[in-house]
Coordinates of N, CA and C in Angstrom, one line a residue:
Chain A
A1 N 7.3 62.4 -34.3 CA 6.6 62.0 -35.5 C 5.3 61.3 -35.0
Q2 N 4.3 61.4 -35.8 CA 3.0 60.7 -35.6 C 3.1 59.3 -35.9
S3 N 2.5 58.4 -35.2 CA 2.5 57.0 -35.5 C 1.2 56.3 -34.9
V4 N 0.8 55.3 -35.4 CA -0.3 54.5 -34.9 C 0.1 53.0 -35.0
A5 N -0.1 52.3 -33.8 CA 0.2 50.9 -33.8 C -1.1 50.1 -33.6
Q6 N -1.3 49.1 -34.4 CA -2.3 48.2 -34.1 C -1.6 46.8 -34.0
P7 N -1.4 46.4 -32.7 CA -0.5 45.3 -32.4 C -1.0 43.9 -32.9
E8 N -2.2 43.8 -33.2 CA -2.7 42.5 -33.7 C -3.0 42.5 -35.2
D9 N -2.4 41.5 -35.9 CA -2.7 41.4 -37.3 C -4.1 40.9 -37.5
Q10 N -4.6 40.0 -36.6 CA -5.9 39.4 -36.7 C -6.5 39.2 -35.3
V11 N -7.8 39.4 -35.3 CA -8.5 39.1 -34.0 C -9.7 38.1 -34.4
N12 N -9.7 37.1 -33.7 CA -10.8 36.1 -33.9 C -11.8 36.1 -32.7
V13 N -13.0 36.1 -33.0 CA -14.0 36.1 -32.0 C -15.3 35.4 -32.4
A14 N -15.9 34.7 -31.5 CA -17.2 34.0 -31.8 C -18.3 35.0 -31.9
E15 N -19.2 34.7 -32.7 CA -20.4 35.5 -32.8 C -21.2 35.7 -31.5
G16 N -21.5 36.9 -31.2 CA -22.2 37.1 -29.9 C -21.3 37.5 -28.7
N17 N -20.0 37.2 -28.9 CA -19.1 37.6 -27.9 C -18.6 39.1 -28.1
P18 N -18.1 39.6 -27.0 CA -17.6 41.0 -27.2 C -16.3 41.0 -27.9
L19 N -16.0 42.1 -28.7 CA -14.8 42.2 -29.4 C -14.0 43.5 -29.0
T20 N -12.7 43.4 -29.1 CA -11.8 44.6 -28.9 C -10.7 44.5 -30.0
V21 N -10.6 45.6 -30.6 CA -9.5 45.8 -31.6 C -8.6 46.9 -31.1
K22 N -7.3 46.6 -30.8 CA -6.5 47.6 -30.1 C -5.8 48.6 -31.0
C23 N -5.6 49.7 -30.5 CA -4.9 50.8 -31.2 C -4.2 51.7 -30.2
T24 N -2.9 52.0 -30.4 CA -2.2 53.0 -29.6 C -1.6 54.0 -30.5
Y25 N -1.4 55.2 -30.1 CA -0.9 56.2 -31.0 C 0.2 57.1 -30.4
S26 N 0.9 57.8 -31.1 CA 1.9 58.7 -30.7 C 1.8 60.0 -31.6
V27 N 1.5 61.1 -30.9 CA 1.3 62.4 -31.6 C 1.7 63.5 -30.7
S28 N 2.3 64.5 -31.2 CA 2.5 65.7 -30.4 C 1.3 66.6 -30.5
G29 N 0.9 67.1 -29.4 CA -0.4 67.9 -29.4 C -1.6 67.0 -29.1
N30 N -2.7 67.6 -29.2 CA -3.9 66.8 -29.0 C -4.3 66.0 -30.2
P31 N -4.6 64.7 -30.0 CA -4.9 63.8 -31.1 C -6.3 63.9 -31.6
Y32 N -6.5 63.8 -32.9 CA -7.8 63.5 -33.5 C -7.7 62.0 -33.9
L33 N -8.6 61.2 -33.4 CA -8.5 59.7 -33.6 C -9.7 59.2 -34.4
F34 N -9.5 58.2 -35.2 CA -10.5 57.7 -36.1 C -10.4 56.2 -36.2
W35 N -11.5 55.6 -36.5 CA -11.6 54.2 -36.8 C -12.3 54.1 -38.2
Y36 N -11.8 53.3 -39.1 CA -12.4 53.0 -40.3 C -12.5 51.5 -40.5
V37 N -13.5 51.1 -41.3 CA -13.6 49.7 -41.7 C -13.5 49.5 -43.2
Q38 N -12.9 48.4 -43.6 CA -12.8 48.2 -45.1 C -13.2 46.8 -45.4
Y39 N -14.2 46.7 -46.3 CA -14.6 45.4 -46.8 C -13.8 45.0 -48.1
P40 N -13.7 43.8 -48.4 CA -12.8 43.4 -49.6 C -13.1 44.3 -50.8
N41 N -12.0 44.8 -51.4 CA -12.1 45.5 -52.7 C -13.0 46.8 -52.6
R42 N -13.1 47.3 -51.4 CA -13.9 48.5 -51.2 C -13.0 49.6 -50.5
G43 N -13.5 50.8 -50.6 CA -12.8 51.9 -49.9 C -13.1 51.8 -48.4
L44 N -12.6 52.8 -47.7 CA -12.8 52.8 -46.2 C -14.1 53.5 -45.8
Q45 N -14.8 52.9 -44.9 CA -16.0 53.5 -44.3 C -15.7 54.0 -42.9
F46 N -16.1 55.2 -42.6 CA -15.9 55.8 -41.3 C -16.8 55.2 -40.3
L47 N -16.2 54.9 -39.1 CA -16.9 54.3 -38.0 C -17.2 55.3 -36.9
L48 N -16.1 56.0 -36.5 CA -16.3 56.9 -35.4 C -15.0 57.7 -35.3
K49 N -15.1 58.8 -34.5 CA -13.9 59.6 -34.3 C -14.0 60.2 -32.8
Y50 N -12.8 60.6 -32.4 CA -12.6 61.3 -31.1 C -11.9 62.6 -31.5
I51 N -12.6 63.7 -31.1 CA -11.9 65.0 -31.3 C -11.7 65.7 -29.9
T52 N -12.7 65.7 -29.1 CA -12.7 66.3 -27.8 C -13.9 65.8 -27.1
G53 N -13.9 66.0 -25.8 CA -15.2 65.7 -25.0 C -15.1 64.3 -24.4
D54 N -16.2 63.6 -24.3 CA -16.4 62.4 -23.7 C -15.4 61.4 -24.2
N55 N -14.8 60.6 -23.3 CA -13.7 59.7 -23.7 C -14.3 58.5 -24.4
L56 N -15.6 58.2 -24.1 CA -16.2 57.0 -24.8 C -17.0 57.6 -26.0
V57 N -16.7 57.1 -27.1 CA -17.2 57.6 -28.4 C -18.1 56.5 -29.0
K58 N -19.3 56.8 -29.3 CA -20.2 55.8 -30.0 C -20.2 56.1 -31.5
G59 N -20.2 55.0 -32.3 CA -20.2 55.1 -33.7 C -21.2 54.3 -34.4
S60 N -20.9 54.0 -35.7 CA -21.8 53.2 -36.5 C -21.8 51.7 -36.2
Y61 N -22.9 51.1 -36.5 CA -23.0 49.6 -36.4 C -22.8 49.1 -35.0
G62 N -23.0 49.9 -34.0 CA -22.9 49.4 -32.6 C -21.5 49.5 -32.1
F63 N -20.5 50.0 -32.8 CA -19.2 50.1 -32.3 C -19.0 51.3 -31.4
E64 N -18.0 51.2 -30.6 CA -17.6 52.3 -29.7 C -16.1 52.2 -29.5
A65 N -15.6 53.3 -29.0 CA -14.1 53.3 -28.7 C -13.9 54.2 -27.5
E66 N -12.8 53.9 -26.8 CA -12.6 54.6 -25.6 C -11.2 55.3 -25.7
F67 N -11.2 56.6 -25.6 CA -10.0 57.3 -25.6 C -9.3 57.4 -24.2
N68 N -8.1 56.9 -24.2 CA -7.4 56.9 -22.9 C -6.1 57.6 -23.1
K69 N -6.1 58.8 -22.5 CA -4.9 59.7 -22.8 C -3.6 59.2 -22.1
S70 N -3.8 58.6 -20.8 CA -2.6 58.2 -20.1 C -2.0 57.0 -20.8
Q71 N -2.8 56.1 -21.4 CA -2.2 55.0 -22.1 C -2.1 55.2 -23.6
T72 N -2.4 56.4 -24.1 CA -2.4 56.8 -25.5 C -3.0 55.7 -26.3
S73 N -4.2 55.3 -25.9 CA -4.9 54.2 -26.6 C -6.2 54.7 -27.1
F74 N -6.8 54.0 -28.1 CA -8.1 54.2 -28.6 C -8.6 53.0 -29.1
H75 N -8.9 52.0 -28.2 CA -9.3 50.7 -28.6 C -10.8 50.7 -29.1
L76 N -11.1 49.9 -30.1 CA -12.4 49.8 -30.7 C -13.1 48.6 -30.1
K77 N -14.4 48.8 -29.7 CA -15.1 47.7 -29.0 C -16.5 47.5 -29.6
K78 N -17.0 46.3 -29.3 CA -18.4 46.1 -29.6 C -18.9 45.0 -28.7
P79 N -20.0 45.2 -28.0 CA -20.5 44.3 -27.0 C -20.8 42.9 -27.5
S80 N -21.3 42.8 -28.7 CA -21.7 41.5 -29.3 C -21.4 41.5 -30.8
A81 N -20.4 40.6 -31.1 CA -20.0 40.6 -32.5 C -21.0 39.9 -33.5
L82 N -21.0 40.4 -34.7 CA -21.8 39.7 -35.7 C -20.8 39.2 -36.8
V83 N -21.2 38.1 -37.5 CA -20.4 37.6 -38.6 C -20.1 38.7 -39.6
S84 N -21.1 39.5 -39.8 CA -21.0 40.6 -40.8 C -20.0 41.7 -40.4
D85 N -19.5 41.6 -39.2 CA -18.5 42.6 -38.8 C -17.1 42.2 -39.3
S86 N -17.0 41.0 -39.8 CA -15.7 40.5 -40.3 C -15.2 41.4 -41.4
A87 N -14.1 42.0 -41.2 CA -13.5 43.0 -42.2 C -12.1 43.4 -41.7
L88 N -11.6 44.4 -42.4 CA -10.3 45.0 -42.0 C -10.5 46.3 -41.3
Y89 N -9.9 46.5 -40.2 CA -10.2 47.7 -39.4 C -8.9 48.5 -39.3
F90 N -9.1 49.8 -39.5 CA -7.9 50.7 -39.4 C -8.2 51.8 -38.4
C91 N -7.1 52.0 -37.6 CA -7.1 53.2 -36.7 C -6.3 54.2 -37.3
A92 N -6.6 55.5 -37.1 CA -5.9 56.6 -37.7 C -5.8 57.7 -36.7
V93 N -4.7 58.6 -36.9 CA -4.6 59.7 -36.0 C -4.2 60.9 -36.8
R94 N -4.6 62.1 -36.4 CA -4.2 63.3 -37.0 C -3.9 64.3 -35.9
A95 N -2.8 65.0 -35.9 CA -2.5 66.0 -34.9 C -3.3 67.2 -35.1
S96 N -3.7 67.9 -34.0 CA -4.4 69.1 -34.1 C -3.4 70.3 -34.2
G97 N -4.0 71.4 -34.4 CA -3.2 72.6 -34.3 C -2.4 73.1 -35.5
S98 N -2.8 72.5 -36.7 CA -2.1 72.9 -37.9 C -3.1 73.4 -38.9
G99 N -4.1 74.0 -38.5 CA -5.1 74.5 -39.4 C -5.9 73.5 -40.0
G100 N -5.8 72.2 -39.4 CA -6.7 71.2 -39.8 C -6.3 70.5 -41.0
Y101 N -5.1 70.8 -41.6 CA -4.7 70.3 -42.9 C -3.7 69.1 -42.7
N102 N -3.4 68.7 -41.5 CA -2.5 67.6 -41.4 C -3.1 66.3 -41.9
K103 N -2.2 65.5 -42.4 CA -2.7 64.2 -43.0 C -3.0 63.2 -41.9
L104 N -3.8 62.2 -42.3 CA -4.1 61.1 -41.4 C -3.0 60.1 -41.5
I105 N -2.6 59.6 -40.4 CA -1.6 58.5 -40.3 C -2.4 57.2 -39.9
F106 N -2.3 56.2 -40.7 CA -3.0 54.9 -40.5 C -2.1 53.9 -39.8
G107 N -2.8 53.1 -39.0 CA -2.2 51.9 -38.5 C -2.1 50.8 -39.6
A108 N -1.5 49.7 -39.3 CA -1.3 48.6 -40.2 C -2.6 47.9 -40.6
G109 N -3.6 48.0 -39.7 CA -4.9 47.3 -39.9 C -4.9 46.0 -39.1
T110 N -6.1 45.7 -38.7 CA -6.4 44.5 -38.0 C -7.5 43.8 -38.7
R111 N -7.3 42.5 -39.0 CA -8.4 41.8 -39.6 C -9.2 41.1 -38.6
L112 N -10.5 41.4 -38.6 CA -11.4 40.8 -37.6 C -12.1 39.7 -38.3
A113 N -12.1 38.5 -37.6 CA -12.8 37.4 -38.1 C -13.8 37.0 -37.1
V114 N -15.1 37.0 -37.4 CA -16.1 36.6 -36.5 C -16.7 35.3 -36.9
H115 N -16.6 34.2 -36.1 CA -17.0 32.9 -36.4 C -18.4 32.6 -35.9
P116 N -19.2 31.9 -36.7 CA -20.6 31.6 -36.3 C -20.6 30.7 -35.1
Chain B
G1 N -24.5 60.9 -45.4 CA -23.1 61.4 -45.3 C -22.6 61.7 -46.7
A2 N -21.4 62.4 -46.7 CA -20.8 62.8 -47.9 C -20.3 61.6 -48.7
V3 N -20.4 61.9 -50.0 CA -20.1 60.8 -51.0 C -18.9 61.1 -51.9
V4 N -18.0 60.2 -51.9 CA -16.8 60.4 -52.9 C -16.9 59.2 -53.9
S5 N -16.8 59.6 -55.1 CA -16.8 58.5 -56.2 C -15.4 58.4 -56.8
Q6 N -15.2 57.3 -57.3 CA -13.9 57.1 -58.1 C -14.3 56.3 -59.4
H7 N -13.6 56.7 -60.4 CA -13.8 56.1 -61.7 C -12.5 55.9 -62.5
P8 N -12.2 54.8 -63.1 CA -13.0 53.6 -63.0 C -12.8 52.8 -61.7
S9 N -13.6 51.8 -61.5 CA -13.5 51.0 -60.3 C -12.4 49.9 -60.5
R10 N -12.3 49.6 -61.8 CA -11.3 48.6 -62.1 C -10.7 48.9 -63.5
V11 N -9.4 48.8 -63.7 CA -8.8 49.0 -65.0 C -7.6 48.1 -65.2
I12 N -7.6 47.6 -66.4 CA -6.4 46.7 -66.8 C -5.8 47.4 -68.0
C13 N -4.5 47.6 -67.9 CA -3.8 48.3 -69.0 C -2.5 47.6 -69.3
K14 N -2.0 47.9 -70.5 CA -0.7 47.3 -70.9 C 0.4 48.1 -70.4
S15 N 1.5 47.5 -70.2 CA 2.8 48.1 -69.7 C 3.2 49.2 -70.7
G16 N 3.5 50.4 -70.1 CA 3.9 51.5 -71.0 C 2.9 52.5 -71.3
T17 N 1.6 52.1 -71.0 CA 0.6 53.1 -71.2 C 0.2 53.9 -70.0
S18 N -0.6 54.9 -70.2 CA -0.9 55.8 -69.1 C -2.4 55.6 -68.7
V19 N -2.7 55.7 -67.4 CA -4.1 55.5 -66.9 C -4.4 56.6 -66.1
K20 N -5.6 57.1 -66.2 CA -6.1 58.3 -65.4 C -7.3 57.7 -64.5
I21 N -7.2 58.1 -63.2 CA -8.2 57.8 -62.3 C -8.9 59.0 -61.8
E22 N -10.2 59.1 -61.8 CA -10.9 60.3 -61.4 C -11.5 60.1 -59.9
C23 N -11.4 61.2 -59.2 CA -12.0 61.2 -57.8 C -12.9 62.4 -57.7
R24 N -14.1 62.2 -57.4 CA -15.1 63.3 -57.3 C -15.8 63.3 -55.9
S25 N -15.9 64.5 -55.4 CA -16.8 64.7 -54.2 C -18.2 65.1 -54.8
L26 N -19.2 64.3 -54.4 CA -20.5 64.5 -55.1 C -21.4 65.5 -54.4
D27 N -21.2 65.7 -53.1 CA -22.2 66.6 -52.5 C -21.5 67.6 -51.5
F28 N -20.2 67.9 -51.7 CA -19.5 68.8 -50.9 C -18.3 69.3 -51.7
Q29 N -17.8 70.4 -51.2 CA -16.6 71.0 -51.8 C -15.3 70.5 -51.1
A30 N -14.5 69.9 -51.9 CA -13.3 69.3 -51.3 C -12.1 70.2 -51.5
T31 N -11.7 70.9 -50.6 CA -10.6 71.8 -50.8 C -9.3 71.0 -50.8
T32 N -9.3 69.9 -50.1 CA -8.1 69.0 -50.0 C -8.5 67.6 -50.4
M33 N -7.7 67.0 -51.2 CA -7.9 65.6 -51.6 C -6.6 64.8 -51.4
F34 N -6.7 63.6 -51.1 CA -5.6 62.7 -50.8 C -5.7 61.5 -51.7
W35 N -4.5 61.0 -52.1 CA -4.4 59.8 -52.9 C -3.5 58.8 -52.1
Y36 N -4.1 57.6 -51.9 CA -3.5 56.5 -51.2 C -3.3 55.3 -52.1
R37 N -2.3 54.5 -51.7 CA -2.1 53.3 -52.4 C -2.1 52.2 -51.4
Q38 N -2.7 51.1 -51.7 CA -2.8 50.0 -50.8 C -2.4 48.7 -51.5
F39 N -1.4 48.1 -50.9 CA -1.0 46.7 -51.3 C -1.8 45.7 -50.6
P40 N -1.9 44.5 -51.2 CA -2.7 43.4 -50.6 C -2.4 43.2 -49.1
K41 N -3.4 43.2 -48.4 CA -3.4 42.9 -46.9 C -2.5 44.0 -46.2
K42 N -2.3 45.1 -46.7 CA -1.5 46.1 -46.1 C -2.3 47.4 -45.8
S43 N -1.7 48.3 -45.1 CA -2.3 49.5 -44.8 C -2.2 50.5 -46.0
L44 N -2.8 51.6 -45.8 CA -2.9 52.6 -46.8 C -1.6 53.5 -46.8
M45 N -1.0 53.7 -47.9 CA 0.2 54.5 -48.0 C -0.2 55.8 -48.6
L46 N 0.0 56.9 -47.9 CA -0.4 58.2 -48.5 C 0.6 58.5 -49.6
M47 N 0.2 58.8 -50.8 CA 1.0 59.2 -51.9 C 1.2 60.7 -52.0
A48 N 0.1 61.4 -51.9 CA 0.2 62.8 -52.1 C -1.1 63.5 -51.6
T49 N -0.9 64.8 -51.3 CA -2.0 65.6 -50.9 C -2.2 66.7 -51.9
S50 N -3.4 67.0 -52.3 CA -3.6 68.1 -53.2 C -4.6 69.1 -52.7
N51 N -4.3 70.3 -52.9 CA -5.2 71.4 -52.5 C -5.7 72.0 -53.9
E52 N -7.0 72.3 -53.9 CA -7.5 72.9 -55.2 C -6.8 74.1 -55.7
G53 N -6.4 74.0 -56.9 CA -5.7 75.1 -57.5 C -4.2 75.2 -57.3
S54 N -3.7 74.3 -56.5 CA -2.2 74.4 -56.3 C -1.6 73.0 -56.6
K55 N -0.3 73.0 -56.6 CA 0.4 71.8 -56.9 C 0.3 70.8 -55.8
A56 N 0.3 69.5 -56.1 CA 0.2 68.5 -55.1 C 1.5 68.4 -54.3
T57 N 1.4 68.0 -53.1 CA 2.5 67.7 -52.2 C 2.7 66.2 -52.1
Y58 N 3.8 65.7 -52.6 CA 4.0 64.3 -52.6 C 4.8 63.8 -51.4
E59 N 4.5 62.6 -51.0 CA 5.2 62.0 -49.9 C 6.6 61.5 -50.4
Q60 N 7.4 61.4 -49.4 CA 8.8 60.9 -49.8 C 8.8 59.6 -50.4
G61 N 9.5 59.5 -51.5 CA 9.6 58.2 -52.3 C 8.6 58.1 -53.3
V62 N 7.7 59.0 -53.5 CA 6.7 58.9 -54.5 C 7.1 59.8 -55.7
E63 N 7.2 59.2 -56.9 CA 7.7 59.9 -58.0 C 6.6 60.8 -58.6
K64 N 6.8 62.1 -58.6 CA 5.8 63.0 -59.0 C 5.6 63.0 -60.5
D65 N 6.6 62.7 -61.2 CA 6.5 62.6 -62.7 C 5.8 61.3 -63.1
K66 N 5.8 60.4 -62.3 CA 5.1 59.1 -62.6 C 3.6 59.1 -62.2
F67 N 3.4 59.8 -61.1 CA 2.0 59.9 -60.6 C 1.5 61.3 -60.6
L68 N 0.9 61.7 -61.7 CA 0.5 63.1 -61.9 C -0.8 63.4 -61.3
I69 N -0.8 64.3 -60.4 CA -2.1 64.7 -59.7 C -2.5 66.0 -60.1
N70 N -3.8 66.1 -60.4 CA -4.4 67.4 -60.8 C -5.7 67.6 -60.0
H71 N -5.8 68.8 -59.4 CA -7.0 69.1 -58.5 C -7.5 70.4 -59.0
A72 N -8.1 70.3 -60.2 CA -8.5 71.6 -60.9 C -9.8 72.2 -60.4
S73 N -10.6 71.5 -59.7 CA -11.8 72.1 -59.2 C -12.1 71.6 -57.7
L74 N -13.1 72.1 -57.1 CA -13.4 71.8 -55.7 C -14.1 70.4 -55.6
T75 N -14.4 69.8 -56.8 CA -15.0 68.5 -56.7 C -14.3 67.4 -57.5
L76 N -13.2 67.7 -58.1 CA -12.6 66.7 -58.9 C -11.0 66.8 -58.8
S77 N -10.5 65.6 -58.5 CA -9.0 65.4 -58.6 C -8.8 64.2 -59.4
T78 N -7.7 64.2 -60.2 CA -7.3 63.1 -61.0 C -5.9 62.6 -60.7
L79 N -5.7 61.3 -60.8 CA -4.4 60.7 -60.6 C -4.1 60.0 -62.0
T80 N -3.0 60.4 -62.6 CA -2.6 59.7 -63.8 C -1.3 59.0 -63.6
V81 N -1.4 57.7 -63.8 CA -0.2 56.8 -63.7 C 0.4 56.8 -65.1
T82 N 1.6 57.4 -65.2 CA 2.2 57.5 -66.6 C 3.1 56.3 -66.8
S83 N 3.2 55.9 -68.0 CA 4.1 54.8 -68.4 C 4.0 53.7 -67.3
A84 N 2.9 53.1 -67.2 CA 2.6 52.1 -66.1 C 3.4 50.9 -66.3
H85 N 3.8 50.3 -65.2 CA 4.6 49.0 -65.2 C 3.8 48.1 -64.2
P86 N 4.1 46.8 -64.4 CA 3.4 45.8 -63.5 C 3.5 46.1 -62.1
E87 N 4.6 46.7 -61.6 CA 4.8 47.0 -60.2 C 3.9 48.1 -59.7
D88 N 3.3 48.8 -60.7 CA 2.3 49.9 -60.3 C 0.9 49.3 -60.0
S89 N 0.8 48.0 -60.3 CA -0.5 47.4 -60.0 C -0.8 47.5 -58.5
S90 N -2.0 48.0 -58.2 CA -2.3 48.2 -56.8 C -3.8 48.6 -56.7
F91 N -4.2 48.9 -55.5 CA -5.5 49.4 -55.2 C -5.3 50.9 -54.8
Y92 N -5.8 51.8 -55.6 CA -5.7 53.2 -55.4 C -7.0 53.8 -54.8
I93 N -6.8 54.5 -53.7 CA -8.0 55.1 -52.9 C -7.8 56.5 -52.8
C94 N -8.8 57.3 -53.2 CA -8.7 58.8 -52.9 C -9.6 59.1 -51.7
S95 N -9.3 60.2 -51.1 CA -10.2 60.7 -50.1 C -10.3 62.2 -50.2
A96 N -11.3 62.8 -49.7 CA -11.6 64.2 -49.8 C -11.9 64.8 -48.5
R97 N -11.5 66.0 -48.2 CA -11.8 66.7 -47.0 C -12.7 67.9 -47.3
D98 N -13.8 67.9 -46.6 CA -14.8 69.0 -46.7 C -14.1 70.3 -46.2
G99 N -14.2 71.3 -47.1 CA -13.6 72.6 -46.7 C -14.2 73.2 -45.5
L100 N -15.4 72.8 -45.2 CA -16.1 73.4 -44.0 C -16.0 72.6 -42.8
L101 N -15.7 71.3 -42.9 CA -15.6 70.4 -41.8 C -14.2 69.8 -41.8
L102 N -13.3 70.4 -41.2 CA -11.9 70.1 -41.3 C -11.6 68.7 -40.7
Y103 N -12.4 68.2 -39.8 CA -12.1 66.9 -39.2 C -12.6 65.7 -40.1
E104 N -13.5 66.0 -41.0 CA -14.1 64.9 -41.7 C -13.3 64.6 -43.0
Q105 N -13.0 63.4 -43.2 CA -12.3 62.9 -44.4 C -13.1 61.7 -45.0
Y106 N -13.5 61.8 -46.2 CA -14.4 60.8 -46.8 C -13.6 60.1 -47.9
F107 N -13.8 58.7 -48.0 CA -13.0 57.9 -48.9 C -13.8 57.5 -50.0
G108 N -13.2 57.4 -51.2 CA -13.8 56.8 -52.4 C -13.7 55.3 -52.3
P109 N -14.4 54.6 -53.2 CA -14.5 53.1 -53.1 C -13.2 52.4 -53.6
G110 N -12.3 53.2 -54.2 CA -11.1 52.6 -54.7 C -11.1 52.2 -56.2
T111 N -9.9 52.1 -56.7 CA -9.7 51.7 -58.1 C -8.6 50.6 -58.2
R112 N -9.0 49.5 -58.7 CA -8.0 48.4 -58.8 C -7.4 48.5 -60.2
L113 N -6.0 48.8 -60.1 CA -5.2 48.9 -61.4 C -4.4 47.6 -61.5
T114 N -4.5 47.0 -62.7 CA -3.7 45.9 -63.1 C -3.0 46.2 -64.4
V115 N -1.6 46.2 -64.3 CA -0.8 46.4 -65.4 C -0.2 45.1 -65.9
T116 N -0.5 44.8 -67.2 CA 0.0 43.5 -67.7 C 1.2 43.7 -68.6

């Protein structure tokens, strides 16, 4: 069965410092991996995805994520955090090989709090 | 990027009444649409997947007679919460998959339902 784990409920970081939001996954077959961000009372905004190719994926707002197959991880990173990055972040996975119609499975979410 | 709209953004209804939420893909054809429910500070729970012109596939534990989903066209899906009760109060989010870009899934801004 597919699953996604985000081990941290909350991550606190000072503005200007690097941030990491962790994600590990379990899926049979090749994974399609996604990060989304959600601001209060809003839907999800797409940040980045890994489908194939380079393990380091660059996305919106200066975020990037590294796909690590051996560790089954897809951690989200940013070199220098901004207060405006404070939000709820979701990692999601979808298995390949089913005509593309498989559903996304979401992690529990990690709240990122960036302090001035 | 692709845009998905939801209407209404917020609705308050009395217990026992029915509420319809619309989800539209504005600039692409959505062969598949998804309906999620999100409880406060929780992850998204997939309720059902609908393909245009066919019956929705509901996740385990979701009452299909209570949450009626219609996907009558390639740009519109509706979720009707029938005989709503206070426990149905939640944040409902739809998403749509572009028929040509099977990896991409776009999310609506969400609908806050409050049942009094």
